[in-house]
Coordinates of C-alpha atoms in Angstrom, one line a residue:
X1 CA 118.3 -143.4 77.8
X2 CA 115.4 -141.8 75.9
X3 CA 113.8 -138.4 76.1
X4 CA 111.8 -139.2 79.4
X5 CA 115.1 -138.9 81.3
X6 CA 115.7 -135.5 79.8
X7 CA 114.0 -132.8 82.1
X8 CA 111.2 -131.4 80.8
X9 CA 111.9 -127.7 81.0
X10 CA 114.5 -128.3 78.8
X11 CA 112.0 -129.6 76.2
X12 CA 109.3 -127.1 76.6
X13 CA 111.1 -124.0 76.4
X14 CA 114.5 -122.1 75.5
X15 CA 116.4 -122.5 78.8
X16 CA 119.8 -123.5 78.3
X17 CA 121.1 -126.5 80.3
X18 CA 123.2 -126.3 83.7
X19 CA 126.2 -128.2 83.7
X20 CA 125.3 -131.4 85.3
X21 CA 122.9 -131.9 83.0
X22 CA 124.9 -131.7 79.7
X23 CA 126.1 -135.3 80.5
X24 CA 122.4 -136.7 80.5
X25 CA 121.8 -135.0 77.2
X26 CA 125.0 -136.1 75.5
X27 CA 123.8 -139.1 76.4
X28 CA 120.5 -139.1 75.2
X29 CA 122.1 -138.1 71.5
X30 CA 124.5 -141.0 71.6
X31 CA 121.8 -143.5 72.0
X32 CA 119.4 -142.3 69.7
X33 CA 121.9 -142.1 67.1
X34 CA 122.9 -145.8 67.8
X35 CA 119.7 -146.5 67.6
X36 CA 119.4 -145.0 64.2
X37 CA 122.3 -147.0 62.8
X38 CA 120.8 -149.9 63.8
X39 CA 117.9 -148.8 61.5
X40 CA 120.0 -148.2 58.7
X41 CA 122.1 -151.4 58.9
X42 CA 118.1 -153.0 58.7
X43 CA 117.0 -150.7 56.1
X44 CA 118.2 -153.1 53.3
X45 CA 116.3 -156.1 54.5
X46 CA 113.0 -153.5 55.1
X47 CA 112.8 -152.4 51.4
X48 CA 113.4 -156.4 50.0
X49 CA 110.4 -157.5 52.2
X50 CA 108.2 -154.3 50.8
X51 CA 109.6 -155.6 47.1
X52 CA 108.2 -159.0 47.9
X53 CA 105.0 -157.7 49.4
X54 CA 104.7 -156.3 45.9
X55 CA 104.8 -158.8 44.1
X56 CA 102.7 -161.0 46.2
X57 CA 100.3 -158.2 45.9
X58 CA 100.9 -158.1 41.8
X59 CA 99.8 -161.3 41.8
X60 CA 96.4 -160.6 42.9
X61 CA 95.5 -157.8 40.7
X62 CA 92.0 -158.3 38.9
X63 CA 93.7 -157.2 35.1
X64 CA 95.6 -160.8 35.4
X65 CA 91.7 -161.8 35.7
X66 CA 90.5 -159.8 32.7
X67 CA 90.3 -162.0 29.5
X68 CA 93.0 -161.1 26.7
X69 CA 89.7 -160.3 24.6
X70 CA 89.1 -157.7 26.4
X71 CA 92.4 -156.7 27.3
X72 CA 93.0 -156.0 23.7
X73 CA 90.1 -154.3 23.1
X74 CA 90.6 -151.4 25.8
X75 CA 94.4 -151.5 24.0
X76 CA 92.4 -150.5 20.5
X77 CA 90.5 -147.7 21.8
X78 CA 93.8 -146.3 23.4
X79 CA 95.8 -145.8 20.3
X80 CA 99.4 -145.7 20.1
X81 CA 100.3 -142.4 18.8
X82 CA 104.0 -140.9 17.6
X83 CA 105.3 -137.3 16.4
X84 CA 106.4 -137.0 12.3
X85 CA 107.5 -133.2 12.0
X86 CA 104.5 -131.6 13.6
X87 CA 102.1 -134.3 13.0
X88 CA 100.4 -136.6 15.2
X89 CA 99.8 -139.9 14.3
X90 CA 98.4 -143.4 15.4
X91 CA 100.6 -146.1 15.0
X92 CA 100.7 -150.0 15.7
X93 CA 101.6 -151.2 19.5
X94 CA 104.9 -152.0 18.6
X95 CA 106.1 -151.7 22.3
X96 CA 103.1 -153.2 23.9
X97 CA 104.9 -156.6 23.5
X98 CA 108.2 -155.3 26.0
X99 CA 105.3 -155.0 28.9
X100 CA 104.9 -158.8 29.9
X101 CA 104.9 -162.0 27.9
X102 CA 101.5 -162.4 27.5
X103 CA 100.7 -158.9 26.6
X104 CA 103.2 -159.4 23.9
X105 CA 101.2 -162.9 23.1
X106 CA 98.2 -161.1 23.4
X107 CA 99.2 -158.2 21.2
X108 CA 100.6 -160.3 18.0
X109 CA 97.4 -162.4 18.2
X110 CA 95.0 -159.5 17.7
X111 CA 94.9 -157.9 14.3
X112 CA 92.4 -155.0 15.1
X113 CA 95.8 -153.4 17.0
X114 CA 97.9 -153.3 13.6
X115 CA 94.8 -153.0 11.4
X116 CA 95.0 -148.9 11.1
X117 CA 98.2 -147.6 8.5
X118 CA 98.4 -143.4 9.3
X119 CA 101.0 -142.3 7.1
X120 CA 102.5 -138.6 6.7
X121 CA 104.3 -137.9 3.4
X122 CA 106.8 -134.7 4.1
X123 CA 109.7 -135.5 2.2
X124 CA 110.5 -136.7 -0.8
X125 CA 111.8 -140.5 0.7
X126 CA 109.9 -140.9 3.6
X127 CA 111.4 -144.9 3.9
X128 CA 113.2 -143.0 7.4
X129 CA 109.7 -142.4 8.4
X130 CA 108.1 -145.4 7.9
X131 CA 110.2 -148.4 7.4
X132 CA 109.7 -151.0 4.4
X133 CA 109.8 -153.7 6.5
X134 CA 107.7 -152.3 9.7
X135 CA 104.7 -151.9 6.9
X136 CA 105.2 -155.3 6.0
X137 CA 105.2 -156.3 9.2
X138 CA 102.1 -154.7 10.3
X139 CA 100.5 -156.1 6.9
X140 CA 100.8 -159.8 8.5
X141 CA 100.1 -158.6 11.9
X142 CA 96.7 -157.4 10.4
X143 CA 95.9 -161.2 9.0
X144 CA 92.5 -160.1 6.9
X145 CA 90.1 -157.9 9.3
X146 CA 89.7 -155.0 7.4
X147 CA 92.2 -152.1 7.0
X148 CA 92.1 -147.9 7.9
X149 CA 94.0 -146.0 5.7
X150 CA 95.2 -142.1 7.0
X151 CA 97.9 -140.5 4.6
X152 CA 98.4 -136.9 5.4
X153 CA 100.7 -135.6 2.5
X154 CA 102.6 -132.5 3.9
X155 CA 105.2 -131.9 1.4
X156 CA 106.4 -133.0 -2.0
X157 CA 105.5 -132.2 -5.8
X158 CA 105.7 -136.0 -7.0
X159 CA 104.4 -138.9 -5.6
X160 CA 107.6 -140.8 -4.3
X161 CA 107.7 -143.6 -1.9
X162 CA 105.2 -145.8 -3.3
X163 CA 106.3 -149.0 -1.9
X164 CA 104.1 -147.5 0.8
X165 CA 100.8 -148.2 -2.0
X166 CA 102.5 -150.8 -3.5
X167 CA 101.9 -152.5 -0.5
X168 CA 98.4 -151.9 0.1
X169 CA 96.7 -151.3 -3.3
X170 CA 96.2 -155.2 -3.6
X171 CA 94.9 -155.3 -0.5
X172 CA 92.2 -152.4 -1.0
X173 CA 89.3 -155.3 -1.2
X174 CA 89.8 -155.1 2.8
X175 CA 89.8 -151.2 3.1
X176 CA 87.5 -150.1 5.4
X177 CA 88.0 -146.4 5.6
X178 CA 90.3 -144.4 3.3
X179 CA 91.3 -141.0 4.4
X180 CA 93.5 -138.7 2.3
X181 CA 94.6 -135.2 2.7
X182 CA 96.7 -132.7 -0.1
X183 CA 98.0 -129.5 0.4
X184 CA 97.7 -129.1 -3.4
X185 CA 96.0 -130.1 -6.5
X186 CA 98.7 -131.2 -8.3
X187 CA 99.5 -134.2 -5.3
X188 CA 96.0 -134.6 -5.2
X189 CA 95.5 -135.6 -8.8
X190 CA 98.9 -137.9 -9.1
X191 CA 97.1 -140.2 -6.3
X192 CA 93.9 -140.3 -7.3
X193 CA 95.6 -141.4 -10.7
X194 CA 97.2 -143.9 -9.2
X195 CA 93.8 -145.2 -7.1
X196 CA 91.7 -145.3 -10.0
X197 CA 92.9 -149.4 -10.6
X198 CA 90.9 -149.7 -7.3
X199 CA 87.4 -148.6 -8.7
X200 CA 85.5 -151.7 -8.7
X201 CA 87.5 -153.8 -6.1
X202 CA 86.5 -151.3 -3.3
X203 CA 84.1 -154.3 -1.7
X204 CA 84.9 -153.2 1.8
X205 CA 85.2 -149.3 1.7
X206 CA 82.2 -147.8 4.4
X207 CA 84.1 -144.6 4.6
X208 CA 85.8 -142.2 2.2
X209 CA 87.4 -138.9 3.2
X210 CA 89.5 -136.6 0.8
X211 CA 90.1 -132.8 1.2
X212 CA 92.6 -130.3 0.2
X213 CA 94.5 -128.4 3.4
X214 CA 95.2 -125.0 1.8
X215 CA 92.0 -122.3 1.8
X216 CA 91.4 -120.5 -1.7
X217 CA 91.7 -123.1 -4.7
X218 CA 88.8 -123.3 -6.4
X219 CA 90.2 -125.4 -8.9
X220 CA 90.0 -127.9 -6.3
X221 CA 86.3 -128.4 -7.8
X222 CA 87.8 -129.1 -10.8
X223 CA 89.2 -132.3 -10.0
X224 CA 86.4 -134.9 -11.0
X225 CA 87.0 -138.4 -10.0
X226 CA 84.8 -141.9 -10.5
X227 CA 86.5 -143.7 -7.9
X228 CA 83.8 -145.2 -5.8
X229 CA 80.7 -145.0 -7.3
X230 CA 80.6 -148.7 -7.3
X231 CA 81.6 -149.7 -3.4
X232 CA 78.8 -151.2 -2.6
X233 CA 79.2 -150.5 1.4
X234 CA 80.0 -147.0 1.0
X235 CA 78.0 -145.2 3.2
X236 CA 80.0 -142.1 4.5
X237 CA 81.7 -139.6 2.2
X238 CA 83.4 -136.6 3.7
X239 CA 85.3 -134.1 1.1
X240 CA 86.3 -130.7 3.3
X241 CA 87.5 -130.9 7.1
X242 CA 85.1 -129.9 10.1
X243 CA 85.1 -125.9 9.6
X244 CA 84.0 -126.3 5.6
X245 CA 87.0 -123.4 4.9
X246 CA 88.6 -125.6 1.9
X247 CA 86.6 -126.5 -1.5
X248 CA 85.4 -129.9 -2.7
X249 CA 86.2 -132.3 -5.3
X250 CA 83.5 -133.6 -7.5
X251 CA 83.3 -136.9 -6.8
X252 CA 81.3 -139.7 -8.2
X253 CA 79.6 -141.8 -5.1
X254 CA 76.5 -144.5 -4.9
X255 CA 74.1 -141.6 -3.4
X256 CA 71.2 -143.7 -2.5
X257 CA 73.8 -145.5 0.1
X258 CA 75.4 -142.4 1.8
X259 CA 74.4 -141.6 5.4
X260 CA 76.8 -139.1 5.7
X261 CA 78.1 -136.4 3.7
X262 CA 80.3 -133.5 4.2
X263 CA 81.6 -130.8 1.5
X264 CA 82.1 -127.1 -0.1
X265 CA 80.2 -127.1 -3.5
X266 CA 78.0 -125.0 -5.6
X267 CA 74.1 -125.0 -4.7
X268 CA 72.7 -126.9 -7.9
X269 CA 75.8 -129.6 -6.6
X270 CA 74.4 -129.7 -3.4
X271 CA 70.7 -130.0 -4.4
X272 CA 71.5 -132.8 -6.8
X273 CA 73.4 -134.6 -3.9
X274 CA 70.2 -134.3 -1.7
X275 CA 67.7 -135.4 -4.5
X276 CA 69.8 -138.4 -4.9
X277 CA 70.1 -139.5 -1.1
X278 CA 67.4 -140.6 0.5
X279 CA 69.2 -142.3 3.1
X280 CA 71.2 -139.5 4.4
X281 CA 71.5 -139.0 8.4
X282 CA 74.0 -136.6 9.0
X283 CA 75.0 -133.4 6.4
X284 CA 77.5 -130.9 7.0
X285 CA 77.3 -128.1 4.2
X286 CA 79.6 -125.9 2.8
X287 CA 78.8 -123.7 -0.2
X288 CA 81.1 -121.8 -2.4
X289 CA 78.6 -119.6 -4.4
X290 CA 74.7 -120.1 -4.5
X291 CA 74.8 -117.6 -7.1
X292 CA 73.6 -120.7 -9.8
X293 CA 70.0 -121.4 -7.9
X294 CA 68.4 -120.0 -10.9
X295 CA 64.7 -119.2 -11.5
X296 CA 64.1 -123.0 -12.2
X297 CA 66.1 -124.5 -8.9
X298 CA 63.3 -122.3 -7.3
X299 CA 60.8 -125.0 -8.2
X300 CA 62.6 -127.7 -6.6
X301 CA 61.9 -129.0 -2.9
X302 CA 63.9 -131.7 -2.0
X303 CA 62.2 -134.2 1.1
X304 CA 65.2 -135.9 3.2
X305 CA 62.9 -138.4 5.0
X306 CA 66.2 -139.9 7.5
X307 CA 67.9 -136.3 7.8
X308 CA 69.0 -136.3 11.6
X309 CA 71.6 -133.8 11.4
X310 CA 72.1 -130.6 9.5
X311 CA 74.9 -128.1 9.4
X312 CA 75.0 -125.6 6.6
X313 CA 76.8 -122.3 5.9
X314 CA 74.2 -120.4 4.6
X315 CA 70.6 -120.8 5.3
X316 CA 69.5 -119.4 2.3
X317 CA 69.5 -123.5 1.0
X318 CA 67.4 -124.4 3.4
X319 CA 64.0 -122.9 1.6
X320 CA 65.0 -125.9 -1.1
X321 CA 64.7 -129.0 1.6
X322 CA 62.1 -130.5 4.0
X323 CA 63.5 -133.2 6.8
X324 CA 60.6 -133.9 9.1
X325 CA 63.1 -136.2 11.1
X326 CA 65.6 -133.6 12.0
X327 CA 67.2 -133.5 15.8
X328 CA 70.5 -131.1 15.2
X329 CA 70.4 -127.9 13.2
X330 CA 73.0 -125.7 13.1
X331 CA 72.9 -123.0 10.4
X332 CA 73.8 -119.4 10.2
X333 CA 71.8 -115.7 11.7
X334 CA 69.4 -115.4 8.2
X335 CA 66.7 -116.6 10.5
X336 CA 63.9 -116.3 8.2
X337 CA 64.9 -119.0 6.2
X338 CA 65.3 -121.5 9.4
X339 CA 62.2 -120.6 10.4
X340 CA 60.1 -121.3 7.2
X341 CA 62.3 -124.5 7.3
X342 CA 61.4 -125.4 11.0
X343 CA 57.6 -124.9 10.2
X344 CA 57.6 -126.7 6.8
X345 CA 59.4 -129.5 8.3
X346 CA 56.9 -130.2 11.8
X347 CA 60.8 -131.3 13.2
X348 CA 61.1 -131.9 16.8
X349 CA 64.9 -130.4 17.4
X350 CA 66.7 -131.1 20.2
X351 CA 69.9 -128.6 19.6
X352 CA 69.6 -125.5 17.4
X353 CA 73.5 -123.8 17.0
X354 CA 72.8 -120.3 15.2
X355 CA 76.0 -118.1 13.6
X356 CA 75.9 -114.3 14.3
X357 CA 72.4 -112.3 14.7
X358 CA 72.3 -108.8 14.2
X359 CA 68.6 -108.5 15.1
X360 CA 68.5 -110.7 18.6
X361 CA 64.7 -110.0 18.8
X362 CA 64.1 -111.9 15.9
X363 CA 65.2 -114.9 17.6
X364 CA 62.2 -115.4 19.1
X365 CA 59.6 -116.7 16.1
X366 CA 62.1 -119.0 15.5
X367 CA 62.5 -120.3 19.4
X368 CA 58.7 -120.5 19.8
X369 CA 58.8 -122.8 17.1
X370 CA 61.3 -125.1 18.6
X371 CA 60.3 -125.1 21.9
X372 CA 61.5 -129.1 22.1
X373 CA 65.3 -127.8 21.3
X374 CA 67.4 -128.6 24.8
X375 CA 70.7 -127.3 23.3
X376 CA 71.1 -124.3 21.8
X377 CA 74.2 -122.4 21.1
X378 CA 74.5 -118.5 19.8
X379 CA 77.8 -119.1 17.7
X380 CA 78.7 -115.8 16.3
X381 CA 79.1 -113.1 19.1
X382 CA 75.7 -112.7 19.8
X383 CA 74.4 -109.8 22.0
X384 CA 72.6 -111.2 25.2
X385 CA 69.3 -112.3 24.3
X386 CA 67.6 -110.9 27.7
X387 CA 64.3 -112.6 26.5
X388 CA 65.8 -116.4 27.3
X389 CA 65.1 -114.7 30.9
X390 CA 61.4 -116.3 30.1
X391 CA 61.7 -119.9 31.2
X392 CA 58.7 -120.1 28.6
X393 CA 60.9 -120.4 25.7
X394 CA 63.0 -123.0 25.3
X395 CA 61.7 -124.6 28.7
X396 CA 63.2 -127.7 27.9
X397 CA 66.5 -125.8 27.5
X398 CA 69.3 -128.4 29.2
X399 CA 72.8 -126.9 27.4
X400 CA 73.7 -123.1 26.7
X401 CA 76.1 -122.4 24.6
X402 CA 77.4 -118.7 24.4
X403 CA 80.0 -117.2 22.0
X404 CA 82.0 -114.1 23.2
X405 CA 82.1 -111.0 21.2
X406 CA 84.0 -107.7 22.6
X407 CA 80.9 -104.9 22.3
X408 CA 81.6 -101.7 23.8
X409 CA 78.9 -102.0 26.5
X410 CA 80.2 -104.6 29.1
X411 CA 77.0 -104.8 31.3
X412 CA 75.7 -107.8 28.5
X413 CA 78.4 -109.5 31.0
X414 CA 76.7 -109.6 34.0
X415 CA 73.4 -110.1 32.0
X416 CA 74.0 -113.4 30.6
X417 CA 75.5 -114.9 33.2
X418 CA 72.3 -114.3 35.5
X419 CA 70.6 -115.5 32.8
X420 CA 72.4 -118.9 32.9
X421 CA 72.2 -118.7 36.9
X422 CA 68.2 -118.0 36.6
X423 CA 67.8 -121.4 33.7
X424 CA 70.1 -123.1 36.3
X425 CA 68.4 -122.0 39.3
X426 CA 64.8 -122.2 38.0
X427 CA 64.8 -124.1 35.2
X428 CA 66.1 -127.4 33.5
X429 CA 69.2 -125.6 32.7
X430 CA 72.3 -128.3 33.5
X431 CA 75.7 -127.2 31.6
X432 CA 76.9 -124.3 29.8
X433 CA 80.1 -123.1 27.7
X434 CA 81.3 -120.0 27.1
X435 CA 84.1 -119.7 24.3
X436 CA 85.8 -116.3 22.8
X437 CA 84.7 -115.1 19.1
X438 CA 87.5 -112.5 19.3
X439 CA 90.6 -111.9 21.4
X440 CA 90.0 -108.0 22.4
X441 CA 88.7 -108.7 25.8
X442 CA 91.1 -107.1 28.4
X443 CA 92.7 -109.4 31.2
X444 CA 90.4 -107.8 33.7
X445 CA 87.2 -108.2 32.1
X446 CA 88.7 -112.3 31.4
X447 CA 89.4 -112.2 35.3
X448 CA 85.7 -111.1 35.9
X449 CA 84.3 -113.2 33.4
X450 CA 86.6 -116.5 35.0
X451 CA 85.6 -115.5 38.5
X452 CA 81.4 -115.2 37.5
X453 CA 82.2 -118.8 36.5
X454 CA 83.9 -120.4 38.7
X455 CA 80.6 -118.9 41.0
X456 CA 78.3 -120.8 39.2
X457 CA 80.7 -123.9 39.2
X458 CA 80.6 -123.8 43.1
X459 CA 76.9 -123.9 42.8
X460 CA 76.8 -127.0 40.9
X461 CA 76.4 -125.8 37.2
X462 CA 78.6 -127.7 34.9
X463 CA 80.6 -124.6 33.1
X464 CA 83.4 -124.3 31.3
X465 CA 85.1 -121.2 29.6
X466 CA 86.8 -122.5 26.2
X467 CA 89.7 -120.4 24.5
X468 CA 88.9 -121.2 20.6
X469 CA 85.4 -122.3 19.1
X470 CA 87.2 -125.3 17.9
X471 CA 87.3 -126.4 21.3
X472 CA 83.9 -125.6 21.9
X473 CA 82.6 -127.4 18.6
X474 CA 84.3 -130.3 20.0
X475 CA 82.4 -129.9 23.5
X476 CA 79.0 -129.4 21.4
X477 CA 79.4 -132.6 19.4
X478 CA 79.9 -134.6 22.2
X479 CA 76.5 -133.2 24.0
X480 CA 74.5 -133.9 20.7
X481 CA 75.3 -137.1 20.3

């Protein structure tokens, strides 16, 4: 009996059932739920023919097609990673061999997956942390392709646990990159002690980067070193993290081969870095006191034909350098020194990033002469420049980037974003972040703010509102690259 034999005002409405027909519908339950059992007693023998289709299906997927080659090569650029204290850190595939057999063939037979050694000192045995044997192990895994080093040292007055260099200083003719990170100058100096047996066996090195974690040491730029002036592939040499907030060593390097530097030094440092590297793409600047450019530094002007990138805290070294090549400039609001720079240079920028500007009209000399920039970012909390209304300037303008600042006047809200929606609408305007200089915006004016861009999201703008500028340097970096 099914539920055709059930009458159908019975089904279609809330009409309770006469007497003769209670038998028809207690029938109707008892053979549906036999029916149902039946189902049940099958169900078994369903789900082992869906677990077979599975695995004839498995058997047909294109990754048992790709080559291990390539395999293991999607594996490298997906690193491993694993939690010591509050640190993040890459770490070999040890478990990528419990996946299948021939992952696990594949794995062991490719040394560029056990080829990078990140190591976080934060007690004073840190054997718990990273094995003896595991080190070793990853030492053979690695066969002889060349080595990444990473050691983060969190805590600790002494250097204890070197097995972990013991291990690795005779290998340091294969050291590709050596990074190394203090939160004093005292751990600092025990290291580079130890390193300096490696001065002239560094045949490998292409990238060196050593900084100091805690802000305010300026003895930090007392620590001079002659480590690897004689690596003769050295060509990138980073000494202070992203932001430039911690001081510099003094460190001896092969100038005429770095294409990359990064650091917190004095101005006649600096200027003697430059005059020494011709090859330099890519300079990130920091400056601890320019107070030294005396009366005879003013006769200097250093020409940095290969210059592609610039980033420097205080604009006022820019009236010492020329780099007709430069693409990326990021400096701070002093805008008469960028502009004298721009002009002196004849560079064609594509992305100009400017700190703070108390005078947003004087903006404008400086954007007529880059009129090829396509990014440009107002770092520092500047007011609404009303004047990037005119499509004229910047008319190749292709990124915005905007930093937040709370000013008493909230209209600059609506302002800049019909700007954006005007570049957008009219223009060659494409994407746009917004990030937050200072947290005193109210919840309602964050609400607006979120709303007015999620607007110009439905549109087809690519925007994004970004909670730190960390997150928004990030963003920027990847656009000008």
């Amino acid at each position: 009996m099914d539920a055709t034999t059930i009458p159908q005002h019975l089904l279609t409405s809330n009409i309770a059932p006469l007497d003769a027909e209670l038998t028809i519908l207690l029938q109707a339950i008892a053979d549906t739920e036999a029916r149902l059992q039946v189902l049940h007693e099958t169900a078994p023998e369903r789900d082992a023919l869906v677990a077979r289709a599975e695995q004839y299906k498995a058997i047909l997927s294109p990754v048992r097609r790709v080559p291990p080659e390539l395999v293991c090569e999607v594996l490298a650029m997906v690193p491993c990673t694993r939690k010591i204290g509050s640190q993040t850190v890459d770490q070999p595939p040890w478990k990528l061999g419990h996946v299948c057999r021939s992952w696990r063939h594949w794995a062991l037979g490719c040394p560029w997956l056990w080829c990078s050694f990140s190591i976080v000192h934060r007690k004073d045995d840190f054997r718990e942390d990273f094995p003896l044997v595991m080190l070793e192990t990853q030492i053979l895994r690695a066969a002889t392709v060349p080595l990444s080093i990473d050691f983060h040292w969190l805590k600790g007055d002494g250097l204890e646990g070197t097995f972990f260099w013991d291990l690795l200083l005779p290998l340091c003719h294969r050291w590709k990159s050596l990074c190394m990170k203090f939160p004093h100058l005292e751990s600092a100096e025990s290291l580079l002690d130890l390193l300096h047996s490696t001065k002239d066996h560094l045949s490998s090195l292409a990238t060196v980067e050593l900084m100091i974690r805690s802000e305010g040491d300026p003895e930090w730029q007392a620590v001079e070193r002659d480590l690897f002036s004689t690596a003769p592939r050295l060509r990138e040499l980073l000494l202070s993290d992203v932001c430039r907030v911690h001081y510099s060593p003094n460190m001896s390097a092969p100038w005429s081969q770095i294409t990359r530097y990064r650091a917190v030094q004095e101005g006649p440092q600096i200027l003697h870095m430059l005059q020494n590297s011709p090859n330099l793409v890519e300079c990130s600047l920091g400056f601890d006191s320019l107070d030294e450019l005396d009366a005879t530094h003013h006769r200097i002007m250093v020409v940095v034909p290969h210059l592609r990138r610039l980033s420097v805290d205080s604009s006022i070294i820019l009236a010492y350098i020329t780099a007709p090549s430069l693409e990326h400039l990021s400096t701070d609001g002093r805008l008469s020194c960028a502009l004298s720079f721009v002009q002196r240079s004849s560079c064609r920028l594509k992305s100009l990033a400017i700190g703070s500007v108390s005078d947003v009209d004087s903006l404008v000399p400086l954007l007529e002469a880059c009129s090829s920039v396509e990014q440009l970012v107002l770092c520092g909390g500047t007011p609404v420049p009303t004047f990037l209304f005119d499509l004229n300037l910047c008319p190749n303008l292709t990124l915005l980037g905007f930093g937040l600042r709370c000013f008493p006047d909230t209209t600059w809200k609506e302002s800049l974003f019909q700007m954006i929606e005007t570049r957008y609408q009219t223009g060659r305007l494409r994407a746009a972040r917004v990030y937050r200089v200072d947290a005193r915006f109210t919840d309602t004016f964050l609400d607006e703010m979120r709303v007015a861009i999620e607007n110009l999201a439905n549109e087809g703008l690519d925007i994004e509102y970004l909670e730190d500028q960390n997150e928004f340097i990030d963003h920027f970096n990847e656009f000008s690259y």
